[in-house]
Coordinates of C-alpha atoms in Angstrom, one line a residue:
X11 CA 120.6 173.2 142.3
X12 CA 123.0 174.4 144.8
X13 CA 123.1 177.9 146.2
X14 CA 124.1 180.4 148.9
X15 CA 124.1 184.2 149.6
X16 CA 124.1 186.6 152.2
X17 CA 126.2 189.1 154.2
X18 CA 128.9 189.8 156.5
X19 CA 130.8 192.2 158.5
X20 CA 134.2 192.3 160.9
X21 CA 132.4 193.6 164.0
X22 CA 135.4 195.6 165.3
X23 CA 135.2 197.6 162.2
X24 CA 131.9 197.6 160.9
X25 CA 134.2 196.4 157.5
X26 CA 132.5 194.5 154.9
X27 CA 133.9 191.2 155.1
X28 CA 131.7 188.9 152.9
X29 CA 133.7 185.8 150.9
X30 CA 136.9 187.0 153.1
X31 CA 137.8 183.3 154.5
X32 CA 139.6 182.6 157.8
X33 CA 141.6 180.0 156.6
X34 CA 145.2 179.7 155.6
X35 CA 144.4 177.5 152.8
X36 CA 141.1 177.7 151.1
X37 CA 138.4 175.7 152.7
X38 CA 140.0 173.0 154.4
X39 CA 139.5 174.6 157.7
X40 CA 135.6 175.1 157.4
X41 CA 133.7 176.7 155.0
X42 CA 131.1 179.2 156.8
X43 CA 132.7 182.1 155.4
X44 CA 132.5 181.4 152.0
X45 CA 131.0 184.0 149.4
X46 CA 127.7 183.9 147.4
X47 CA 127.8 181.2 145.0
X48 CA 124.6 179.8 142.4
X49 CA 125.1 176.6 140.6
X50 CA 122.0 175.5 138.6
X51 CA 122.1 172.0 137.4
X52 CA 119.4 171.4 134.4
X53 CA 119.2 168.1 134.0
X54 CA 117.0 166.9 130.3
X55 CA 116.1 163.3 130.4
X56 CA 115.1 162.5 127.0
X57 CA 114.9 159.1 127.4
X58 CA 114.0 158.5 131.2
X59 CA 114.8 154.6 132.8
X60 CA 111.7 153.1 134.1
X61 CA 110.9 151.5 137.3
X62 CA 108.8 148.7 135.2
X63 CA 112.2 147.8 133.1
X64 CA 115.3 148.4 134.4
X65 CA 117.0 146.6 131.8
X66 CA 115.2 149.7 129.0
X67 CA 118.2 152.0 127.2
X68 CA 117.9 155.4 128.5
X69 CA 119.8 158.8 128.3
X70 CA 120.2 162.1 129.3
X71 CA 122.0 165.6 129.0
X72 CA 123.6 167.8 132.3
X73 CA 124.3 171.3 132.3
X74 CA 125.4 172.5 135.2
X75 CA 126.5 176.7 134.9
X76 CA 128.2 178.4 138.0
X77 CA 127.8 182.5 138.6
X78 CA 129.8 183.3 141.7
X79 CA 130.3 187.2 142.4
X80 CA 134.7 188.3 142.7
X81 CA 134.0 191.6 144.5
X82 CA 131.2 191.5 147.1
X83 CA 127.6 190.1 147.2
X84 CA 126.0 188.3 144.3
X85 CA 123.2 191.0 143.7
X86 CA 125.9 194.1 144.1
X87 CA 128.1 192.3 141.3
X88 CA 124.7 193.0 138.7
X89 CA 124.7 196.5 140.0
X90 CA 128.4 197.3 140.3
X91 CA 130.1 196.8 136.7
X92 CA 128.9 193.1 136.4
X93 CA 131.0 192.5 133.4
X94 CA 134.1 192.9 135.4
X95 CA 133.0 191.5 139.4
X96 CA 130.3 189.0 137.9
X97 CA 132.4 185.5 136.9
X98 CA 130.0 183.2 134.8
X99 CA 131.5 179.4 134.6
X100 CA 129.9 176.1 133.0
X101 CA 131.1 173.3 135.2
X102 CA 129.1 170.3 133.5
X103 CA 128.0 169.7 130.0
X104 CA 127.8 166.0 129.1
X105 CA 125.6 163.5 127.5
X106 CA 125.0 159.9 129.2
X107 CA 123.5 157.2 128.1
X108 CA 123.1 153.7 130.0
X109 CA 121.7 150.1 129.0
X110 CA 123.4 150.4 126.1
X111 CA 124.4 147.7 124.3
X112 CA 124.2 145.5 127.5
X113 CA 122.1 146.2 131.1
X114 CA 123.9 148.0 133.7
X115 CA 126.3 149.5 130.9
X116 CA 127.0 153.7 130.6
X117 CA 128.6 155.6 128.1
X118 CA 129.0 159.3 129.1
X119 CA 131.2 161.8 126.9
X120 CA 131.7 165.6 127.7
X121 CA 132.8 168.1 130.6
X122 CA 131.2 166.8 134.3
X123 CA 132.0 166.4 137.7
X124 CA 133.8 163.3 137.7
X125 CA 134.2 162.7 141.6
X126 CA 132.6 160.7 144.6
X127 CA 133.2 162.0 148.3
X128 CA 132.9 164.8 150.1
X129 CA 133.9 166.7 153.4
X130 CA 131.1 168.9 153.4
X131 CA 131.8 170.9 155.9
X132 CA 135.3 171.7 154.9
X133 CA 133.8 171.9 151.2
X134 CA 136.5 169.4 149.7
X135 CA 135.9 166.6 147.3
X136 CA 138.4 164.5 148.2
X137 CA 140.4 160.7 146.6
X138 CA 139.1 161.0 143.6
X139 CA 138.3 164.9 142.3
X140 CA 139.2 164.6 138.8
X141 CA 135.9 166.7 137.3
X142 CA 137.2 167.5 134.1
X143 CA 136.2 166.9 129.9
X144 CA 136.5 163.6 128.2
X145 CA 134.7 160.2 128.3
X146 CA 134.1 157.3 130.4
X147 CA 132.6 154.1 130.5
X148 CA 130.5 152.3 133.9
X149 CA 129.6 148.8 134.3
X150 CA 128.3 147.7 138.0
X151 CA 131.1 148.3 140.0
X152 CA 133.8 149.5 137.6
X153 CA 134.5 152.6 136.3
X154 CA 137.3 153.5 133.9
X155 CA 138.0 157.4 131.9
X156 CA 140.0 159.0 129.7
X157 CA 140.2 162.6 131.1
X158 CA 142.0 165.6 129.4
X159 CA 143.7 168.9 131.4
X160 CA 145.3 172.0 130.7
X161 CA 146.3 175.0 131.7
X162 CA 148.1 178.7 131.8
X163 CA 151.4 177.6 133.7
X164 CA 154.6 176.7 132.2
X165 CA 154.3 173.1 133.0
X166 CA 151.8 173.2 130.0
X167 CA 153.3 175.9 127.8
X168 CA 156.6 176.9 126.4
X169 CA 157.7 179.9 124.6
X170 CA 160.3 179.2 121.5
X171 CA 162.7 181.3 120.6
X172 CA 161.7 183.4 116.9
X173 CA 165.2 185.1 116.8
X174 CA 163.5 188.4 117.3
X175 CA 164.3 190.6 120.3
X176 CA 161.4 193.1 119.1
X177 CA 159.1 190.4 119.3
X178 CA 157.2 188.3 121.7
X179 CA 158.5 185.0 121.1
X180 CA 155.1 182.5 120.3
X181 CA 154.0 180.4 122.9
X182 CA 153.1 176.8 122.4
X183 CA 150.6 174.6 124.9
X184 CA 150.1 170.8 125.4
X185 CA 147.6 169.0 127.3
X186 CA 147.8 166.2 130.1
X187 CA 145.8 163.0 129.3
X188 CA 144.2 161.1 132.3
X189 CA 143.8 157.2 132.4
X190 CA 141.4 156.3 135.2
X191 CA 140.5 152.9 136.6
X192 CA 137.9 152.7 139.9
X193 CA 136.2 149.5 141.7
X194 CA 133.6 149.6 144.4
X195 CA 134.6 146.3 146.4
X196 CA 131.4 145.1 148.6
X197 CA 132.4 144.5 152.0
X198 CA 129.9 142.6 154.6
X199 CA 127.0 143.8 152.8
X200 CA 126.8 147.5 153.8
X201 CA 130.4 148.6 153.9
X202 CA 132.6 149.0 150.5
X203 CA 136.0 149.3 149.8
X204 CA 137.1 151.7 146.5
X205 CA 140.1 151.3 144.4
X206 CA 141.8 153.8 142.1
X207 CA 143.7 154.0 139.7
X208 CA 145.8 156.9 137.4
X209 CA 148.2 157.2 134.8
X210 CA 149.0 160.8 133.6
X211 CA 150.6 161.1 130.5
X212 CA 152.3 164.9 129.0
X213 CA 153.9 164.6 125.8
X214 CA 156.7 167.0 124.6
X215 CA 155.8 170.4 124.3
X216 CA 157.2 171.2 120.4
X217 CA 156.5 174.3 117.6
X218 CA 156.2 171.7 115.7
X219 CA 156.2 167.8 114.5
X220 CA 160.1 166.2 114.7
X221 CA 161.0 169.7 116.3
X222 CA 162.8 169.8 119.1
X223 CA 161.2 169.5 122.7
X224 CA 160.3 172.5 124.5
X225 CA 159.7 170.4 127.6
X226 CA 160.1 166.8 127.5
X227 CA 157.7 164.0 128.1
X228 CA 156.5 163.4 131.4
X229 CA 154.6 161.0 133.3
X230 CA 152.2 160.9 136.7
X231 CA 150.6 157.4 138.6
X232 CA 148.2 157.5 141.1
X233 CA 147.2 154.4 143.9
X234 CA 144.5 154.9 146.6
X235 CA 142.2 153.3 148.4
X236 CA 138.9 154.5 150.7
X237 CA 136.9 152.3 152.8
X238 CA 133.3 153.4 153.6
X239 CA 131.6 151.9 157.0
X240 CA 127.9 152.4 157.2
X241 CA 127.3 152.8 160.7
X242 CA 122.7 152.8 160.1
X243 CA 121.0 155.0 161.0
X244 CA 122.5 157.7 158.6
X245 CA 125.8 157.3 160.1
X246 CA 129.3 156.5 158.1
X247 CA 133.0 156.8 158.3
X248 CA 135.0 157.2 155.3
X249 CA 138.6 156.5 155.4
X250 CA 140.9 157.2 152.6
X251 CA 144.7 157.0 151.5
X252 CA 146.1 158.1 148.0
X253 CA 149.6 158.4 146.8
X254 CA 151.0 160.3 143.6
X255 CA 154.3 160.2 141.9
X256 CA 155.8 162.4 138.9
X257 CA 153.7 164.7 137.8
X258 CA 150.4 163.3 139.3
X259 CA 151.9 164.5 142.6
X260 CA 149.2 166.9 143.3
X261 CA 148.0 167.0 146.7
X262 CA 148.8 170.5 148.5
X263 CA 146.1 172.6 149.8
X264 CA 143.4 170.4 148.5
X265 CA 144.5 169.8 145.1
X266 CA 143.9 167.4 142.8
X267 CA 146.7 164.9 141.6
X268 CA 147.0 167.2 138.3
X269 CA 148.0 170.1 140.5
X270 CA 151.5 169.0 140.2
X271 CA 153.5 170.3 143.1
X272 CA 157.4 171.6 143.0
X273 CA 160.0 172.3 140.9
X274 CA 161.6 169.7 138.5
X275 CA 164.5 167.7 138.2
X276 CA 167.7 168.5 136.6
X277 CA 166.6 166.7 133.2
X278 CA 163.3 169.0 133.5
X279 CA 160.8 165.9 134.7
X280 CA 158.9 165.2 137.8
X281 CA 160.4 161.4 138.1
X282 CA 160.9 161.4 142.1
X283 CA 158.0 163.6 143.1
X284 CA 155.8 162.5 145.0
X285 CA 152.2 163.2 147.0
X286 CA 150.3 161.7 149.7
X287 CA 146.8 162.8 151.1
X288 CA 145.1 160.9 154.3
X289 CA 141.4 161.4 155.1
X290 CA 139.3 160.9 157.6
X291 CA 135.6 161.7 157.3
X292 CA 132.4 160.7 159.5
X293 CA 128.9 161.8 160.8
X294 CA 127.3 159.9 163.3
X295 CA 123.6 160.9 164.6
X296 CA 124.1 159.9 168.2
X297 CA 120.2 160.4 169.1
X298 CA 117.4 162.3 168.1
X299 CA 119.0 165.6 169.7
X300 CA 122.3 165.4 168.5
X301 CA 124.6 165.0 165.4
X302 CA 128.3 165.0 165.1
X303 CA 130.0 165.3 161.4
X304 CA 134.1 165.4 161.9
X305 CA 137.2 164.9 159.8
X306 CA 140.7 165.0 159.4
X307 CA 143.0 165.9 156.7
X308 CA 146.8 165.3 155.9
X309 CA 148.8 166.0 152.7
X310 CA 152.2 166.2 151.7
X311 CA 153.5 167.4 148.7
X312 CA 157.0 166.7 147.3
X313 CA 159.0 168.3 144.2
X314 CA 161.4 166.6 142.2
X315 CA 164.2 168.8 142.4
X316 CA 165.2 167.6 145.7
X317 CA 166.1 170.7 147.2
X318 CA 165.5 171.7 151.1
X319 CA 162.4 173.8 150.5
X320 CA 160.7 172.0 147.6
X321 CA 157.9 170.2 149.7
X322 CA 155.5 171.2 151.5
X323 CA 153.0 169.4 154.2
X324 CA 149.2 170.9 155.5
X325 CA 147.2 169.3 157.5
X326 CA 143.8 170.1 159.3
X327 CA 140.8 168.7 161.6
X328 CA 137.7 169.6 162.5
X329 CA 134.0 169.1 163.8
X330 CA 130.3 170.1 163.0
X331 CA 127.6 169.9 166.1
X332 CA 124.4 169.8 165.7
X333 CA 121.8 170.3 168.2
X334 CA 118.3 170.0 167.5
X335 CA 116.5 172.4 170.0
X336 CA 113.4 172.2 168.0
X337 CA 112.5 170.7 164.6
X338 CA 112.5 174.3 162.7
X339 CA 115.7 175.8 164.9
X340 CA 119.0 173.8 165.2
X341 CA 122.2 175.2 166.8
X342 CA 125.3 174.3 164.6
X343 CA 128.6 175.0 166.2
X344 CA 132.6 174.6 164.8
X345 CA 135.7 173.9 165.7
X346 CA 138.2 173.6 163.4
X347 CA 142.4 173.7 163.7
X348 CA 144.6 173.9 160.9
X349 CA 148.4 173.7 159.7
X350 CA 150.8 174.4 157.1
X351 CA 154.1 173.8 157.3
X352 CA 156.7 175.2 153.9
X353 CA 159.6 174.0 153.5
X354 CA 162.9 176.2 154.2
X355 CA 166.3 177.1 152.2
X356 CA 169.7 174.7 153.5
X357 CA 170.3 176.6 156.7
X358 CA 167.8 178.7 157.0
X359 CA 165.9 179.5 160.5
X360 CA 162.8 176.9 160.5
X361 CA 160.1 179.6 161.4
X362 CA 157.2 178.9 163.2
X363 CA 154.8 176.4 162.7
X364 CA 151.8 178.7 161.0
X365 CA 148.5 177.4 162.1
X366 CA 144.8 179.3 162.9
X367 CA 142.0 177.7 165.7
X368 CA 138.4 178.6 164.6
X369 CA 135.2 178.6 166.1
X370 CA 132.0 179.3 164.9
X371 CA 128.5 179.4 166.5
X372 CA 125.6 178.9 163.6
X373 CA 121.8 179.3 164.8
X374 CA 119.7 178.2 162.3
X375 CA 116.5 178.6 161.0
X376 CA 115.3 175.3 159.0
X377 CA 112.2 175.5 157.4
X378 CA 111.5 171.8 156.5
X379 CA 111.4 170.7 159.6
X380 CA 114.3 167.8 159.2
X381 CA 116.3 166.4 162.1
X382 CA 119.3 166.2 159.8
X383 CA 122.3 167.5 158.8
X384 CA 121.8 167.5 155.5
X385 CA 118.5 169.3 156.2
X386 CA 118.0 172.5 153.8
X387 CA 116.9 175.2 153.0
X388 CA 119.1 177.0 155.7
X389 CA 118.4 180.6 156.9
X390 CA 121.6 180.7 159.2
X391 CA 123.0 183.9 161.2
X392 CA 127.1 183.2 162.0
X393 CA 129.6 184.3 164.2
X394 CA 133.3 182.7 164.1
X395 CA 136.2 183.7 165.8
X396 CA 139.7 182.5 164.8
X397 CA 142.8 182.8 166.5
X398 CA 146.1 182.9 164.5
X399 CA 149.1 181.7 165.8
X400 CA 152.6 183.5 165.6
X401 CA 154.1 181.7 162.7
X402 CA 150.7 182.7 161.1
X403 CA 151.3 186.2 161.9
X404 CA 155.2 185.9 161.0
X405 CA 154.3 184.5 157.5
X406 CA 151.4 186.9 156.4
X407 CA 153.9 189.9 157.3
X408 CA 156.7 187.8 155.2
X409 CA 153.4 187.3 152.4
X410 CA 154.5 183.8 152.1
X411 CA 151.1 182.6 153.4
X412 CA 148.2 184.4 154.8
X413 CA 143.8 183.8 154.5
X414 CA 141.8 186.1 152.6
X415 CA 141.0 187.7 155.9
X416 CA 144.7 189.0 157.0
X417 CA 145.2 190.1 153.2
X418 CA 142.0 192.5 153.6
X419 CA 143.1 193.5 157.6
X420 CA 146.8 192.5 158.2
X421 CA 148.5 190.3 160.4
X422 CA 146.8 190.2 163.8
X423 CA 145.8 187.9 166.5
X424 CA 142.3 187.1 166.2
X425 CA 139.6 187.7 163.2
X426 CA 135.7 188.1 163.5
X427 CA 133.3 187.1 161.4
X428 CA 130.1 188.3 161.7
X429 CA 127.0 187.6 159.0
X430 CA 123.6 185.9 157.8
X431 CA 123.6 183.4 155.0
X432 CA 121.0 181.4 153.0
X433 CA 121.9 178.0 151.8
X434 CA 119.8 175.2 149.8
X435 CA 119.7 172.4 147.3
X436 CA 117.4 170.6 145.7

């Protein structure tokens, strides 16, 4: 069960501000202003494992629903028109089942998160996010899928021609099918090492069977490795590379390898695309007193068309303080610096490099008493300032790229942030 809501204002303006991120690309530059969100998980083991036999089949069902609110807080979406401003989603609905057939073997079939690490603080799931409906097998260390994704743009449908101008002519989709391969490598005991794997195949979009193709057959791969370091005491660093080529390129702004990125070649394929992320992610708990949890972020996305502006690089860092001034009260501060730079038409002026500094100051209320950032229940009063550099300011006015924030108040300088949030799982 994960959930937050709360409030927020801009307090030049006395402006409701709520949800209105900071960022120039979704979370990746922190994630304090994010709207109210509930996800309950209900989880029905029907056939719990036991501690007494490990080896005993077991299996289970997880249904995980998300209700987020798309105009303002999560209790004035019910009272506001909630059919329209209330967005109801089901995330996870899968059955899994393990000892089957042999100990330490799982069979799971449905829709789930399918995914391992996390920034937290930058909510992004990064390596390998790839939550999505099919099936999958798991034995020890190695886990392999077969995935399935769709979707509304025209790399997945096609409109054929009916002859009729009166008409709309009918639209045709295909789906994108997801091989997956994974291995957790044991390193030294208390370290690991995680391989991936990913072939993406999307057959020709037709009306019909021995038709002629819509759009042709296309093809993705996917290679990445991430090494976890447990540092004790609660402390890690993750490390992770990945690189994506045709139409598994996906890696712009956070997104997954299936958010192909660009425009195609001249035979209408992605052959020569390519995208690479780079991650670095760690918390360390230097004393009783004191925690830092940082990362950095890199990814470059290439099209296949092989013109000037079809690529695209974004990058961002930042870190998470916390100071425990007394079990029930920690401060939480934020820095966070962030950076996209588009691509340009053959002679074009290069702009500006677009980029926003945030800072955020978080007291914190935290009832259970934890010295830990992972503590919750949070009861947490924010303030962040951020500070938007001129190519920011140049390419929300030019509405090629601009956070939630400048859409709501225009191009300026600096934003404010100003609100009280609850946060918990369980």
């Amino acid at each position: 069960m994960y959930g937050r809501v709360g409030v927020a204002w801009n307090p030049q303006n006395g402006r409701y501000v709520h949800g209105k991120s900071l960022n120039l690309l979704g979370t990746l530059g922190g994630r304090l202003e994010e709207g109210d969100y509930l996800e309950p998980t209900i989880k029905l083991n029907i056939v719990k494992p036991t501690a007494e036999d490990n080896t005993k089949p077991y299996f289970h069902v997880v249904l995980t629903p998300s209700m987020f609110s798309t105009n303002g807080s999560f209790i004035g979406a019910f009272a506001n028109n909630f059919s329209t401003t209330l967005r109801i989603e089901l995330f996870q609905a899968y059955l899994e089942a393990g000892n089957v057939l042999i100990p330490d073997l799982k069979i799971w079939a449905g829709q789930r998160f399918y995914r391992g690490s996390d920034v937290h603080i930058a909510d992004y799931f990064f390596f390998n996010n790839l939550s999505s409906q099919g099936f999958g097998v798991k034995y020890k260390a190695l886990d392999v899928a077969v995935l399935l994704q769709t979707g509304t743009s025209t790399l997945y449908s096609s409109r054929a021609d009916d002859g009729n101008p009166d008409t709309t002519d009918p639209l045709f989709q295909r789906q994108r099918t997801v091989l997956v391969g994974q291995y957790v490598l044991p390193v030294a005991e208390k370290h690991s090492l995680h391989l991936l794997g990913e072939f993406h195949l999307l057959p020709a979009n037709r009306a019909a069977i021995g038709s002629t193709a819509l759009a042709p057959t296309d093809i993705g791969y996917v290679a990445g490795v991430k090494f976890r370091a447990d540092l004790g005491n609660g402390s890690f660093s993750e490390t992770a590379v990945r690189a994506g080529g045709g139409i598994a390129n996906g890696a712009y702004a956070g997104s997954s390898t299936w958010g192909t990125y660009g425009l195609t070649n001249e035979d209408g394929k992605y052959a020569g695309a390519l995208g690479l992320e780079f991650v670095e992610h760690f918390l360390y708990n230097v004393n009783p007193l004191f925690t830092v949890n940082a990362f950095a972020i890199v990814q470059r996305s290439q099209g296949a068309s092989g013109e000037s502006q079809d690529h695209a690089l974004n990058f961002a860092t930042g870190a998470r303080t916390f100071l425990y001034l007394h079990n029930q009260f920690h401060l939480i501060n934020e820095l966070t610096f962030q950076g996209v730079s588009l691509g340009q038409p053959e002679g074009a002026e290069k702009p500006s490099l677009p980029y926003a500094v945030k800072f955020s100051i978080v007291p914190t209320l935290v009832p259970s008493g934890d010295r830990s950032a992972w503590a919750r229940p949070h009861l947490r009063l924010i303030y962040t300032l951020a500070y938007y550099g001129e190519g920011a300011r140049e390419a929300a006015s030019a509405g090629t790229l601009s956070s939630a924030y400048m859409r709501e108040f225009g191009p300026r300088t600096f934003g404010h942030y100003l609100g009280a949030r609850a946060e918990w799982w369980f």
